[in-house]
XYZ file of C-alpha atoms in Angstrom:
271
model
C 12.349 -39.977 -0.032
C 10.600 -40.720 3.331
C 13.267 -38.601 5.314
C 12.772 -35.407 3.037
C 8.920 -35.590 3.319
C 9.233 -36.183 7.051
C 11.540 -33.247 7.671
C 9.837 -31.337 4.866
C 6.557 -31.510 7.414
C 8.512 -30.488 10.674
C 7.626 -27.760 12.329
C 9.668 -24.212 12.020
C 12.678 -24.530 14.390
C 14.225 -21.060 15.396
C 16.398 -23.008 18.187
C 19.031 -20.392 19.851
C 17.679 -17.214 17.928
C 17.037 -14.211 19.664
C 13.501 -12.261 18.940
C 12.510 -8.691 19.686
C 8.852 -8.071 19.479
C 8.055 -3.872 19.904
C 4.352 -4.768 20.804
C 1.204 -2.811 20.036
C -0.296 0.523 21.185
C -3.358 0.778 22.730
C -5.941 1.389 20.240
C -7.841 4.562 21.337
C -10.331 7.543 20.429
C -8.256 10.109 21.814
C -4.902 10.936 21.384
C -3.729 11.073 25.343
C -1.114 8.546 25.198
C -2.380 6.799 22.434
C 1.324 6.064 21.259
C 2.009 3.809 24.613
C 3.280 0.471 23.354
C 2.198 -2.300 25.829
C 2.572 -5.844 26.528
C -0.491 -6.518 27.483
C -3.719 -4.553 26.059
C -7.115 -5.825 24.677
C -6.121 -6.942 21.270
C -2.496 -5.960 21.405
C -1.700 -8.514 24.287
C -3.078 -11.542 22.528
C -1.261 -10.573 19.408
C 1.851 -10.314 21.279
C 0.959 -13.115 23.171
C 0.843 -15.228 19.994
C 3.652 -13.759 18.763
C 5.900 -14.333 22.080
C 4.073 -18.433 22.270
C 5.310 -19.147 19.009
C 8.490 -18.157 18.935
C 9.058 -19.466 22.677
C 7.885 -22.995 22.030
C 9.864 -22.954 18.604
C 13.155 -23.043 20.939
C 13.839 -18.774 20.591
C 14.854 -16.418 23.679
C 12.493 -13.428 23.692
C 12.999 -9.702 24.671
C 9.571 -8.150 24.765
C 9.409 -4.350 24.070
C 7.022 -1.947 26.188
C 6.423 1.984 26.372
C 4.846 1.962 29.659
C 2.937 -1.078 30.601
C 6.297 -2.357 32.435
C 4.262 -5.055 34.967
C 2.515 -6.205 31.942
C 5.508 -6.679 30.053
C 7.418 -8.125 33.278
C 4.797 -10.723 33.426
C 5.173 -11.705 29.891
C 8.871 -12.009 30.559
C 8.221 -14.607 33.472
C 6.027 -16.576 31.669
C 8.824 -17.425 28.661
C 11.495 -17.898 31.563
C 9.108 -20.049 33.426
C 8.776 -22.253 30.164
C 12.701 -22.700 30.079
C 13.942 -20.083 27.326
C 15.242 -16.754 28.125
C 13.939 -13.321 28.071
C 14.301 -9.991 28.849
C 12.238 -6.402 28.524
C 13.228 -3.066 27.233
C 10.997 0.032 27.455
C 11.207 2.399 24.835
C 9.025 5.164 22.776
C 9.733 3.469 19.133
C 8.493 7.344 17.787
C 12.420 8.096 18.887
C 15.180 6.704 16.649
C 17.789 7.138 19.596
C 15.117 5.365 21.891
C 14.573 2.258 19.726
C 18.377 2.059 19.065
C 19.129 1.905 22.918
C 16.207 -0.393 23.220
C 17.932 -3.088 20.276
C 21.548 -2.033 22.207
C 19.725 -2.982 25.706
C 17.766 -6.453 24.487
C 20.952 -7.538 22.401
C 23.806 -6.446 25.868
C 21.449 -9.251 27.860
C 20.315 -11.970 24.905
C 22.428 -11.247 22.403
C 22.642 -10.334 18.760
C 19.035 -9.571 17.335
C 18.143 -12.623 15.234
C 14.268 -12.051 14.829
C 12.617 -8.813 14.662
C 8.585 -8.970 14.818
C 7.140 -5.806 14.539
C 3.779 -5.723 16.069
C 3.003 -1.921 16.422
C 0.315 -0.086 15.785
C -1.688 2.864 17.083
C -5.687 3.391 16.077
C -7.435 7.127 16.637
C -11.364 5.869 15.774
C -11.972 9.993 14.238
C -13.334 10.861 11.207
C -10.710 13.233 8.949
C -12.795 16.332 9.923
C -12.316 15.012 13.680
C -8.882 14.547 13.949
C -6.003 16.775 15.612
C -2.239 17.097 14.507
C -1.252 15.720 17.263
C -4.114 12.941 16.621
C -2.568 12.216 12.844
C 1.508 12.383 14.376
C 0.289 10.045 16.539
C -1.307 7.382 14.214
C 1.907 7.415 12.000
C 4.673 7.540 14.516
C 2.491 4.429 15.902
C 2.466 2.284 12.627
C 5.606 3.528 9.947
C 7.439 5.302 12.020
C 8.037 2.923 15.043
C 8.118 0.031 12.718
C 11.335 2.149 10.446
C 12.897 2.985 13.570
C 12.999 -0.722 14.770
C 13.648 -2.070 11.935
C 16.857 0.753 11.284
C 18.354 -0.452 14.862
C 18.731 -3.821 14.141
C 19.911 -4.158 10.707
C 23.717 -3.157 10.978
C 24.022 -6.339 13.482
C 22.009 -8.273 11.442
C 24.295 -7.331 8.359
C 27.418 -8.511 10.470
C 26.078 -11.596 11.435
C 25.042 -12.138 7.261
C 21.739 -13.220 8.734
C 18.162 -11.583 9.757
C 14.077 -12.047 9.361
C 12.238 -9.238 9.852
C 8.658 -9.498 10.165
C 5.963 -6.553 10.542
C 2.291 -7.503 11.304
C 0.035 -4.919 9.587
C -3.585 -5.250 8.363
C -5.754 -6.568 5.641
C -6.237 -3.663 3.564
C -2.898 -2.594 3.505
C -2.465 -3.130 0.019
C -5.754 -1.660 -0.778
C -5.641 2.383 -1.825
C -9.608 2.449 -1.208
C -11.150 5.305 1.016
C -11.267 4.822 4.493
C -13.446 7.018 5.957
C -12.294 6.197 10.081
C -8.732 6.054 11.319
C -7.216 7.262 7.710
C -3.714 7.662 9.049
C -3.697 4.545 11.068
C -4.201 3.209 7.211
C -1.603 4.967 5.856
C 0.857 3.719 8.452
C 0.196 0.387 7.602
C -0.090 1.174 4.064
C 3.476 2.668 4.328
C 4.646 -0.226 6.552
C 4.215 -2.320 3.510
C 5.987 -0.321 1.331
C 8.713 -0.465 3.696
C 9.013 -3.566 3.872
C 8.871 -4.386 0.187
C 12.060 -1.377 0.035
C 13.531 -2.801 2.763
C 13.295 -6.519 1.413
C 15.405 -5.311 -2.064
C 17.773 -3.122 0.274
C 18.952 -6.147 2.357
C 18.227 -9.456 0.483
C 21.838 -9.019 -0.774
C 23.255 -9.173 3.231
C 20.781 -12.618 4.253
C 18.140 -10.680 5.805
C 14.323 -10.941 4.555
C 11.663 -8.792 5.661
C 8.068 -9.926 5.124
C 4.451 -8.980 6.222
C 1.613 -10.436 7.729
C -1.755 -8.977 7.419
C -4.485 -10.039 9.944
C -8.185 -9.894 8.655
C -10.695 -9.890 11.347
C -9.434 -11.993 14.458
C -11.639 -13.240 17.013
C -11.565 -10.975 19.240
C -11.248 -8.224 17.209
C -13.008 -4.723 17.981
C -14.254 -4.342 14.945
C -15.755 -6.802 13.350
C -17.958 -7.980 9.860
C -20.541 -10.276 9.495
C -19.133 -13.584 8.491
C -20.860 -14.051 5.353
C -18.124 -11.271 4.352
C -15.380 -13.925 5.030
C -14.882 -16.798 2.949
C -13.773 -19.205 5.187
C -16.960 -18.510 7.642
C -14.879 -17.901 10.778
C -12.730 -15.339 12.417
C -9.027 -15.669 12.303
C -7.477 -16.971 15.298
C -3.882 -15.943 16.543
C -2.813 -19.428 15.744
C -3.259 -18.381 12.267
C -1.365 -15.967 12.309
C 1.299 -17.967 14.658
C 1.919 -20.190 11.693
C 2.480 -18.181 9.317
C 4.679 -16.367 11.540
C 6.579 -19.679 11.983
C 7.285 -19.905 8.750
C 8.539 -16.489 7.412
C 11.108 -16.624 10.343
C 12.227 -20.350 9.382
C 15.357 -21.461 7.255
C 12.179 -22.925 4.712
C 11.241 -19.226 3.705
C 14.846 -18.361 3.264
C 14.103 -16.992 0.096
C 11.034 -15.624 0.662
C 10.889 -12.088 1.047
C 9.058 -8.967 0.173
C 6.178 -10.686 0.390
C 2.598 -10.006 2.250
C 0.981 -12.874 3.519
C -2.294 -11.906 4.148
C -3.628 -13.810 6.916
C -7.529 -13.173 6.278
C -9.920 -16.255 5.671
C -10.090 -14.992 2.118
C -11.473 -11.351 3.733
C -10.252 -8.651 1.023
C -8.284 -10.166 -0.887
């Protein structure tokens, strides 16, 4: 009928839901801090950015997770208030299990039980193999897997009372690939582990209402690195709206029974 193939081609509504998004670490060549999560970095803020727009203007309340940027994250905060939803900020090192669970017990005392869990983490160390530390390798994985585990761990048993959840964790193109990477290996095996996660995870909780899907970004336009187009199939860049919509839709009553699933988010870049 009309009415189905009107409401069929709404957009996502997450009215009244409450999202946590632990954002991104600064990506780095060194390994001094390279595990701070902030708000507001280079590519990580416009990630989180898109990630905190979309859910905002879809009707959700919004606590945005930091590790040190606080102002940045403050700012963030204000904006989403300022646009008439409401939001809140919790610091945390995601690395800690007992720091990400007060972080989930601190957003959900202000907003709420945890409806929405976007897990936009990630921490880069540009080193060859032969280059890299121990810290410089703990570093890279307690910035992908291990923050994105230790998020995801804090919110589930609320999610499992409430018999609802969507759990989303941005990763990266080639994280289903198992090709060499000769730069930033165990920033690739974080992601590459993400996935597996959430694939585990997604059989582990579809039972209790709760999906957990992926997103993987190709090359964005204002990406770092970057390829020459003629390696991308669709002849552009991705652009955070991209990756907004599909976003949108994973965290929607429409992908209900979607889950498990990696929606790579690439232009057709290595697929």
């Amino acid at each position: 009928s009309a009415a189905v193939r009107q409401r069929a081609l709404m957009p996502a509504t997450i009215a009244h839901r409450y999202v946590l998004v632990p954002s991104r670490s600064a990506d780095t060549a060194a390994a001094t801090d390279a595990a701070a999560a902030t708000a507001t970095h280079a590519d990580a803020d416009a990630g989180t950015d898109a990630v905190v727009d979309a859910t905002t203007d879809a009707g959700a309340d919004v606590a945005v997770h930091y590790r040190s940027s606080t102002d940045e994250a403050k700012a963030v905060a204000d904006e989403i208030r300022a646009r008439g939803r409401q939001a809140t900020t919790v610091g945390a090192d995601l690395s800690d299990a007992d720091e990400a669970a007060r972080a989930v017990a601190e957003a959900s005392a202000t907003l709420g039980t945890i409806d929405i869990l976007v897990n936009n983490v990630g921490t880069v160390v540009w080193k060859t193999l032969d280059e890299l530390s121990p810290q410089d390798w703990q570093t890279c994985l307690n910035g992908t897997v291990t923050a994105t585990w230790h998020a995801c761990r804090a919110v589930l048993p609320a999610m499992r009372r409430q018999g609802f959840g969507r759990i989303v964790n941005i990763l990266d193109a080639d994280a289903d690939a198992l090709a060499p990477v000769v730069y930033a290996t165990p920033y690739k095996i974080g992601k590459t582990g993400a996935l597996v996660l959430t694939k585990s995870l997604a059989c582990n909780e579809a039972p209790h209402g709760i999906t957990v899907n992926a997103i993987s970004p190709g090359v964005l336009e204002d990406s770092e690195k970057t390829v020459p187009l003629e390696r991308i199939p669709a002849g552009r860049p991705g652009r955070y709206e991209d990756l907004a919509g599909a976003l949108l839709f994973l965290v929607s009553e429409q992908a209900a029974y979607l889950t498990g699933t990696n929606l790579k988010v690439s232009g057709g870049y290595l697929i």
